[in-house]
Amino acid sequence: MHLAEIETARLRLRVIVASDSPAIFAYMSDPRVTAFLPEGCLDEEGSRAFARKHAGAAGQALAVVEKASGQMIGHMPFYPWSAPETYEIGWAFGHAHQGKGYATEAGQALIAHAFEALKAHRVIATCQPENVASWRVAEKLGLRREGCFRACIYRAPGVWWDEFFYALLAEEYNALR
Ligand SMILES: CC(C)(COP(=O)(O)OP(=O)(O)OC[C@H]1O[C@@H](n2cnc3c(N)ncnc32)[C@H](O)[C@@H]1OP(=O)(O)O)[C@@H](O)C(=O)NCCC(=O)NCCS
């Protein structure tokens, strides 16, 4: 998946392994966490499938381990987007681990990895306008809001979500450093 292990002051980002499924279940079964996630709430089998799907180099997300506890407390989606040299980044943390700056800390490290190690041209992120914590993270990371797509995400019959689109170019990243 173009990802090495990444360490920050308080976190370790590593590839997901199949044995992460109980930790994934612990936070991905919580509707407070999954309300705006495409996977929705996961049961134990869904958590095993998520771990299998994202395990190893082919996965599209990294496990986030809190160094102090050794616990997997969330994950960061990260994968090549549909344009060349472009990566999509995301963030999801267990409820007990939110509000501590972890998403921003992990995001800073992953964005640095994208631009410095992978030589990305552009990093993008998307989120729903109602998910204020998520777009706050995007903005703290220096991503620019490029637009709002109206009713573009299908959720259920008759239910469509709007989506904010954020991006950061390599030249903007370099100017921010
Ligand atoms: C979005 C999420 C990853 C943020 O993680 P986090 O570790 O709490 O983020 P941080 O602490 O780095 O930053 C969050 C920022 O949002 C702000 N914030 C959080 N909730 C907010 C709210 N309801 N209204 C306004 N600001 C809010 C925080 O104050 C903080 O900003 P600040 O540093 O300027 O004060 C976390 O809330 C989460 O996992 N949510 C569920 C999964 C999800 O929706 N992921 C995103 C899908 S697009």
PDB file of C-alpha atoms and ligand atoms in Angstrom:
ATOM      1  CA  MET A   1       0.000   0.000   0.000  1.00  0.00           C
ATOM      2  CA  HIS A   2       2.942   2.391  -0.335  1.00  0.00           C
ATOM      3  CA  LEU A   3       3.136   2.648   3.431  1.00  0.00           C
ATOM      4  CA  ALA A   4       5.948   2.183   5.848  1.00  0.00           C
ATOM      5  CA  GLU A   5       5.520   2.171   9.602  1.00  0.00           C
ATOM      6  CA  ILE A   6       5.238   5.734  10.826  1.00  0.00           C
ATOM      7  CA  GLU A   7       5.899   6.939  14.362  1.00  0.00           C
ATOM      8  CA  THR A   8       4.757  10.185  15.983  1.00  0.00           C
ATOM      9  CA  ALA A   9       5.203  11.464  19.537  1.00  0.00           C
ATOM     10  CA  ARG A  10       2.235   9.478  20.865  1.00  0.00           C
ATOM     11  CA  LEU A  11       1.224   7.129  18.055  1.00  0.00           C
ATOM     12  CA  ARG A  12       2.453   4.367  15.803  1.00  0.00           C
ATOM     13  CA  LEU A  13       0.856   3.892  12.369  1.00  0.00           C
ATOM     14  CA  ARG A  14       1.333   0.418  10.951  1.00  0.00           C
ATOM     15  CA  VAL A  15      -0.310  -1.975   8.532  1.00  0.00           C
ATOM     16  CA  ILE A  16      -3.472  -3.665   9.755  1.00  0.00           C
ATOM     17  CA  VAL A  17      -3.238  -7.382  10.602  1.00  0.00           C
ATOM     18  CA  ALA A  18      -6.043  -9.941  10.872  1.00  0.00           C
ATOM     19  CA  SER A  19      -5.625 -10.139  14.660  1.00  0.00           C
ATOM     20  CA  ASP A  20      -6.638  -6.447  14.922  1.00  0.00           C
ATOM     21  CA  SER A  21     -10.299  -7.396  14.456  1.00  0.00           C
ATOM     22  CA  PRO A  22     -11.271  -7.289  18.200  1.00  0.00           C
ATOM     23  CA  ALA A  23      -9.756  -3.796  18.499  1.00  0.00           C
ATOM     24  CA  ILE A  24     -11.540  -2.745  15.295  1.00  0.00           C
ATOM     25  CA  PHE A  25     -14.825  -4.173  16.622  1.00  0.00           C
ATOM     26  CA  ALA A  26     -14.383  -2.197  19.870  1.00  0.00           C
ATOM     27  CA  TYR A  27     -14.692   1.162  18.084  1.00  0.00           C
ATOM     28  CA  MET A  28     -16.326   0.300  14.747  1.00  0.00           C
ATOM     29  CA  SER A  29     -19.370  -1.150  16.568  1.00  0.00           C
ATOM     30  CA  ASP A  30     -19.981   2.263  18.183  1.00  0.00           C
ATOM     31  CA  PRO A  31     -22.535   4.359  16.237  1.00  0.00           C
ATOM     32  CA  ARG A  32     -20.956   7.548  17.642  1.00  0.00           C
ATOM     33  CA  VAL A  33     -17.833   6.604  15.658  1.00  0.00           C
ATOM     34  CA  THR A  34     -19.428   5.158  12.532  1.00  0.00           C
ATOM     35  CA  ALA A  35     -22.231   7.669  11.883  1.00  0.00           C
ATOM     36  CA  PHE A  36     -20.311   9.223   8.965  1.00  0.00           C
ATOM     37  CA  LEU A  37     -18.211   6.230   7.908  1.00  0.00           C
ATOM     38  CA  PRO A  38     -19.083   4.418   4.659  1.00  0.00           C
ATOM     39  CA  GLU A  39     -18.735   1.021   6.375  1.00  0.00           C
ATOM     40  CA  GLY A  40     -21.423   1.865   8.936  1.00  0.00           C
ATOM     41  CA  CYS A  41     -21.505   0.007  12.250  1.00  0.00           C
ATOM     42  CA  LEU A  42     -19.604  -3.290  12.148  1.00  0.00           C
ATOM     43  CA  ASP A  43     -20.439  -6.479  13.995  1.00  0.00           C
ATOM     44  CA  GLU A  44     -17.738  -9.026  14.889  1.00  0.00           C
ATOM     45  CA  GLU A  45     -17.840 -10.705  11.465  1.00  0.00           C
ATOM     46  CA  GLY A  46     -17.801  -7.302   9.756  1.00  0.00           C
ATOM     47  CA  SER A  47     -14.781  -6.320  11.862  1.00  0.00           C
ATOM     48  CA  ARG A  48     -12.967  -9.494  10.829  1.00  0.00           C
ATOM     49  CA  ALA A  49     -13.805  -8.764   7.186  1.00  0.00           C
ATOM     50  CA  PHE A  50     -12.577  -5.161   7.591  1.00  0.00           C
ATOM     51  CA  ALA A  51      -9.285  -6.406   9.090  1.00  0.00           C
ATOM     52  CA  ARG A  52      -8.882  -8.976   6.297  1.00  0.00           C
ATOM     53  CA  LYS A  53      -9.711  -6.414   3.596  1.00  0.00           C
ATOM     54  CA  HIS A  54      -7.181  -3.875   4.881  1.00  0.00           C
ATOM     55  CA  ALA A  55      -4.482  -6.277   6.088  1.00  0.00           C
ATOM     56  CA  GLY A  56      -0.943  -5.874   4.847  1.00  0.00           C
ATOM     57  CA  ALA A  57       0.414  -3.993   1.887  1.00  0.00           C
ATOM     58  CA  ALA A  58      -2.831  -4.206  -0.140  1.00  0.00           C
ATOM     59  CA  GLY A  59      -4.903  -2.546   2.598  1.00  0.00           C
ATOM     60  CA  GLN A  60      -6.343   0.928   2.192  1.00  0.00           C
ATOM     61  CA  ALA A  61      -6.001   1.956   5.829  1.00  0.00           C
ATOM     62  CA  LEU A  62      -3.368   1.980   8.556  1.00  0.00           C
ATOM     63  CA  ALA A  63      -3.864   0.924  12.167  1.00  0.00           C
ATOM     64  CA  VAL A  64      -3.210   3.658  14.715  1.00  0.00           C
ATOM     65  CA  VAL A  65      -1.649   2.313  17.909  1.00  0.00           C
ATOM     66  CA  GLU A  66      -1.415   4.452  21.033  1.00  0.00           C
ATOM     67  CA  LYS A  67       2.167   4.026  22.177  1.00  0.00           C
ATOM     68  CA  ALA A  68       1.362   4.490  25.879  1.00  0.00           C
ATOM     69  CA  SER A  69      -1.200   1.652  25.971  1.00  0.00           C
ATOM     70  CA  GLY A  70      -0.042  -0.447  23.024  1.00  0.00           C
ATOM     71  CA  GLN A  71      -3.702  -0.482  21.949  1.00  0.00           C
ATOM     72  CA  MET A  72      -5.058  -0.006  18.416  1.00  0.00           C
ATOM     73  CA  ILE A  73      -7.360   2.988  18.935  1.00  0.00           C
ATOM     74  CA  GLY A  74      -8.345   3.849  15.378  1.00  0.00           C
ATOM     75  CA  HIS A  75      -7.361   3.764  11.740  1.00  0.00           C
ATOM     76  CA  MET A  76      -6.342   6.177   9.017  1.00  0.00           C
ATOM     77  CA  PRO A  77      -7.677   5.410   5.528  1.00  0.00           C
ATOM     78  CA  PHE A  78      -4.873   6.102   3.063  1.00  0.00           C
ATOM     79  CA  TYR A  79      -4.690   4.992  -0.552  1.00  0.00           C
ATOM     80  CA  PRO A  80      -3.896   6.131  -4.076  1.00  0.00           C
ATOM     81  CA  TRP A  81      -6.847   8.118  -5.426  1.00  0.00           C
ATOM     82  CA  SER A  82      -8.091   7.900  -8.996  1.00  0.00           C
ATOM     83  CA  ALA A  83      -5.655  10.549 -10.332  1.00  0.00           C
ATOM     84  CA  PRO A  84      -1.896   9.913 -10.595  1.00  0.00           C
ATOM     85  CA  GLU A  85       0.325  10.920  -7.643  1.00  0.00           C
ATOM     86  CA  THR A  86      -2.787  11.662  -5.586  1.00  0.00           C
ATOM     87  CA  TYR A  87      -3.696  10.060  -2.251  1.00  0.00           C
ATOM     88  CA  GLU A  88      -6.856  10.134  -0.197  1.00  0.00           C
ATOM     89  CA  ILE A  89      -6.493  10.400   3.558  1.00  0.00           C
ATOM     90  CA  GLY A  90      -9.057   9.892   6.321  1.00  0.00           C
ATOM     91  CA  TRP A  91      -9.358   9.363  10.076  1.00  0.00           C
ATOM     92  CA  ALA A  92     -11.427   7.368  12.586  1.00  0.00           C
ATOM     93  CA  PHE A  93     -10.795   6.964  16.309  1.00  0.00           C
ATOM     94  CA  GLY A  94     -12.557   5.267  19.190  1.00  0.00           C
ATOM     95  CA  HIS A  95     -14.817   7.607  21.128  1.00  0.00           C
ATOM     96  CA  ALA A  96     -12.641   7.500  24.267  1.00  0.00           C
ATOM     97  CA  HIS A  97      -9.645   8.561  22.210  1.00  0.00           C
ATOM     98  CA  GLN A  98     -11.196  11.538  20.434  1.00  0.00           C
ATOM     99  CA  GLY A  99     -10.532  15.154  21.376  1.00  0.00           C
ATOM    100  CA  LYS A 100      -6.862  14.556  22.193  1.00  0.00           C
ATOM    101  CA  GLY A 101      -5.379  15.782  18.940  1.00  0.00           C
ATOM    102  CA  TYR A 102      -4.651  12.235  17.760  1.00  0.00           C
ATOM    103  CA  ALA A 103      -6.241  12.596  14.313  1.00  0.00           C
ATOM    104  CA  THR A 104      -4.264  15.765  13.659  1.00  0.00           C
ATOM    105  CA  GLU A 105      -1.044  14.145  14.909  1.00  0.00           C
ATOM    106  CA  ALA A 106      -1.528  11.041  12.752  1.00  0.00           C
ATOM    107  CA  GLY A 107      -2.648  13.133   9.785  1.00  0.00           C
ATOM    108  CA  GLN A 108       0.421  15.379   9.935  1.00  0.00           C
ATOM    109  CA  ALA A 109       2.697  12.328   9.842  1.00  0.00           C
ATOM    110  CA  LEU A 110       0.795  10.658   7.014  1.00  0.00           C
ATOM    111  CA  ILE A 111       0.698  13.822   4.919  1.00  0.00           C
ATOM    112  CA  ALA A 112       4.455  14.239   5.434  1.00  0.00           C
ATOM    113  CA  HIS A 113       4.864  10.620   4.310  1.00  0.00           C
ATOM    114  CA  ALA A 114       2.718  11.251   1.227  1.00  0.00           C
ATOM    115  CA  PHE A 115       4.616  14.327   0.083  1.00  0.00           C
ATOM    116  CA  GLU A 116       8.131  13.491   1.261  1.00  0.00           C
ATOM    117  CA  ALA A 117       8.436   9.708   0.833  1.00  0.00           C
ATOM    118  CA  LEU A 118       5.848   9.071  -1.891  1.00  0.00           C
ATOM    119  CA  LYS A 119       6.397  12.376  -3.716  1.00  0.00           C
ATOM    120  CA  ALA A 120       2.661  12.977  -3.949  1.00  0.00           C
ATOM    121  CA  HIS A 121       1.357  15.802  -6.087  1.00  0.00           C
ATOM    122  CA  ARG A 122      -1.890  16.143  -4.149  1.00  0.00           C
ATOM    123  CA  VAL A 123      -3.586  14.766  -1.000  1.00  0.00           C
ATOM    124  CA  ILE A 124      -7.364  14.901  -0.741  1.00  0.00           C
ATOM    125  CA  ALA A 125      -9.935  14.276   1.981  1.00  0.00           C
ATOM    126  CA  THR A 126     -13.712  14.250   2.056  1.00  0.00           C
ATOM    127  CA  CYS A 127     -16.245  14.579   4.852  1.00  0.00           C
ATOM    128  CA  GLN A 128     -19.818  15.526   5.537  1.00  0.00           C
ATOM    129  CA  PRO A 129     -20.596  19.168   6.458  1.00  0.00           C
ATOM    130  CA  GLU A 130     -22.283  17.940   9.663  1.00  0.00           C
ATOM    131  CA  ASN A 131     -19.085  16.178  10.746  1.00  0.00           C
ATOM    132  CA  VAL A 132     -17.445  19.294  12.158  1.00  0.00           C
ATOM    133  CA  ALA A 133     -14.658  17.420  13.983  1.00  0.00           C
ATOM    134  CA  SER A 134     -13.580  15.827  10.694  1.00  0.00           C
ATOM    135  CA  TRP A 135     -13.385  19.004   8.637  1.00  0.00           C
ATOM    136  CA  ARG A 136     -11.698  20.765  11.557  1.00  0.00           C
ATOM    137  CA  VAL A 137      -8.980  18.108  11.331  1.00  0.00           C
ATOM    138  CA  ALA A 138      -8.692  18.652   7.564  1.00  0.00           C
ATOM    139  CA  GLU A 139      -8.305  22.396   8.075  1.00  0.00           C
ATOM    140  CA  LYS A 140      -5.807  21.988  10.933  1.00  0.00           C
ATOM    141  CA  LEU A 141      -3.764  19.847   8.540  1.00  0.00           C
ATOM    142  CA  GLY A 142      -3.709  22.697   6.037  1.00  0.00           C
ATOM    143  CA  LEU A 143      -6.103  21.163   3.514  1.00  0.00           C
ATOM    144  CA  ARG A 144      -8.231  23.678   1.602  1.00  0.00           C
ATOM    145  CA  ARG A 145     -11.967  23.230   1.146  1.00  0.00           C
ATOM    146  CA  GLU A 146     -12.410  23.038  -2.616  1.00  0.00           C
ATOM    147  CA  GLY A 147     -16.130  22.584  -2.716  1.00  0.00           C
ATOM    148  CA  CYS A 148     -19.294  21.003  -1.462  1.00  0.00           C
ATOM    149  CA  PHE A 149     -20.935  18.317  -3.573  1.00  0.00           C
ATOM    150  CA  ARG A 150     -24.672  18.341  -2.979  1.00  0.00           C
ATOM    151  CA  ALA A 151     -26.466  15.066  -2.255  1.00  0.00           C
ATOM    152  CA  CYS A 152     -23.707  13.001  -3.853  1.00  0.00           C
ATOM    153  CA  ILE A 153     -23.370  10.133  -1.357  1.00  0.00           C
ATOM    154  CA  TYR A 154     -26.125   7.554  -1.403  1.00  0.00           C
ATOM    155  CA  ARG A 155     -26.895   6.232   2.087  1.00  0.00           C
ATOM    156  CA  ALA A 156     -30.332   4.658   1.869  1.00  0.00           C
ATOM    157  CA  PRO A 157     -33.419   4.943  -0.289  1.00  0.00           C
ATOM    158  CA  GLY A 158     -34.125   8.678  -0.471  1.00  0.00           C
ATOM    159  CA  VAL A 159     -31.176   9.563   1.802  1.00  0.00           C
ATOM    160  CA  TRP A 160     -28.259  11.407   0.201  1.00  0.00           C
ATOM    161  CA  TRP A 161     -25.383  13.144   1.949  1.00  0.00           C
ATOM    162  CA  ASP A 162     -23.611  16.324   0.936  1.00  0.00           C
ATOM    163  CA  GLU A 163     -19.815  16.123   0.896  1.00  0.00           C
ATOM    164  CA  PHE A 164     -17.046  18.660   1.505  1.00  0.00           C
ATOM    165  CA  PHE A 165     -13.979  18.080  -0.654  1.00  0.00           C
ATOM    166  CA  TYR A 166     -10.564  19.127   0.687  1.00  0.00           C
ATOM    167  CA  ALA A 167      -7.114  19.068  -0.901  1.00  0.00           C
ATOM    168  CA  LEU A 168      -3.494  20.033  -0.376  1.00  0.00           C
ATOM    169  CA  LEU A 169      -0.948  20.368  -3.187  1.00  0.00           C
ATOM    170  CA  ALA A 170       2.745  19.547  -2.811  1.00  0.00           C
ATOM    171  CA  GLU A 171       3.648  23.197  -3.336  1.00  0.00           C
ATOM    172  CA  GLU A 172       1.212  24.238  -0.612  1.00  0.00           C
ATOM    173  CA  TYR A 173       2.621  21.587   1.731  1.00  0.00           C
ATOM    174  CA  ASN A 174       6.142  22.845   1.077  1.00  0.00           C
ATOM    175  CA  ALA A 175       5.059  26.426   1.756  1.00  0.00           C
ATOM    176  CA  LEU A 176       3.486  25.346   5.082  1.00  0.00           C
ATOM    177  CA  ARG A 177       6.612  23.542   6.332  1.00  0.00           C
TER     178      ARG A 177
HETATM  179  C1  LIG B   1     -13.081  13.128  13.182  1.00  0.00           C
HETATM  180  C2  LIG B   1     -12.169  12.504  14.248  1.00  0.00           C
HETATM  181  C3  LIG B   1     -11.239  11.510  13.588  1.00  0.00           C
HETATM  182  C4  LIG B   1     -11.353  13.607  14.909  1.00  0.00           C
HETATM  183  O1  LIG B   1     -10.415  12.972  15.775  1.00  0.00           O
HETATM  184  P1  LIG B   1      -9.733  13.724  16.991  1.00  0.00           P
HETATM  185  O2  LIG B   1      -8.521  12.956  17.381  1.00  0.00           O
HETATM  186  O3  LIG B   1     -10.756  14.010  18.034  1.00  0.00           O
HETATM  187  O4  LIG B   1      -9.325  15.087  16.279  1.00  0.00           O
HETATM  188  P2  LIG B   1      -8.395  16.235  16.861  1.00  0.00           P
HETATM  189  O5  LIG B   1      -8.444  16.202  18.358  1.00  0.00           O
HETATM  190  O6  LIG B   1      -7.062  16.113  16.196  1.00  0.00           O
HETATM  191  O7  LIG B   1      -9.101  17.550  16.305  1.00  0.00           O
HETATM  192  C5  LIG B   1     -10.515  17.681  16.337  1.00  0.00           C
HETATM  193  C6  LIG B   1     -10.896  19.142  16.185  1.00  0.00           C
HETATM  194  O8  LIG B   1     -12.297  19.247  15.969  1.00  0.00           O
HETATM  195  C7  LIG B   1     -12.878  20.059  16.997  1.00  0.00           C
HETATM  196  N1  LIG B   1     -14.209  19.538  17.235  1.00  0.00           N
HETATM  197  C8  LIG B   1     -14.559  18.286  17.621  1.00  0.00           C
HETATM  198  N2  LIG B   1     -15.900  18.203  17.682  1.00  0.00           N
HETATM  199  C9  LIG B   1     -16.384  19.396  17.312  1.00  0.00           C
HETATM  200  C10 LIG B   1     -17.700  19.928  17.192  1.00  0.00           C
HETATM  201  N3  LIG B   1     -18.770  19.181  17.417  1.00  0.00           N
HETATM  202  N4  LIG B   1     -17.836  21.213  16.801  1.00  0.00           N
HETATM  203  C11 LIG B   1     -16.743  21.984  16.551  1.00  0.00           C
HETATM  204  N5  LIG B   1     -15.466  21.527  16.646  1.00  0.00           N
HETATM  205  C12 LIG B   1     -15.313  20.253  17.028  1.00  0.00           C
HETATM  206  C13 LIG B   1     -11.932  19.921  18.158  1.00  0.00           C
HETATM  207  O9  LIG B   1     -12.089  20.967  19.105  1.00  0.00           O
HETATM  208  C14 LIG B   1     -10.595  19.954  17.436  1.00  0.00           C
HETATM  209  O10 LIG B   1     -10.265  21.249  16.983  1.00  0.00           O
HETATM  210  P3  LIG B   1      -9.311  22.237  17.826  1.00  0.00           P
HETATM  211  O11 LIG B   1      -8.003  21.509  18.005  1.00  0.00           O
HETATM  212  O12 LIG B   1      -9.204  23.440  16.956  1.00  0.00           O
HETATM  213  O13 LIG B   1      -9.978  22.486  19.145  1.00  0.00           O
HETATM  214  C15 LIG B   1     -13.001  11.814  15.356  1.00  0.00           C
HETATM  215  O14 LIG B   1     -13.972  12.695  15.834  1.00  0.00           O
HETATM  216  C16 LIG B   1     -13.648  10.538  14.876  1.00  0.00           C
HETATM  217  O15 LIG B   1     -13.032   9.483  14.868  1.00  0.00           O
HETATM  218  N6  LIG B   1     -14.933  10.631  14.451  1.00  0.00           N
HETATM  219  C17 LIG B   1     -15.654   9.437  14.026  1.00  0.00           C
HETATM  220  C18 LIG B   1     -15.147   8.911  12.696  1.00  0.00           C
HETATM  221  C19 LIG B   1     -15.315   9.935  11.592  1.00  0.00           C
HETATM  222  O16 LIG B   1     -16.380  10.535  11.447  1.00  0.00           O
HETATM  223  N7  LIG B   1     -14.268  10.109  10.805  1.00  0.00           N
HETATM  224  C20 LIG B   1     -14.245  11.048   9.715  1.00  0.00           C
HETATM  225  C21 LIG B   1     -15.010  10.570   8.541  1.00  0.00           C
HETATM  226  S1  LIG B   1     -14.974  11.774   7.223  1.00  0.00           S
END
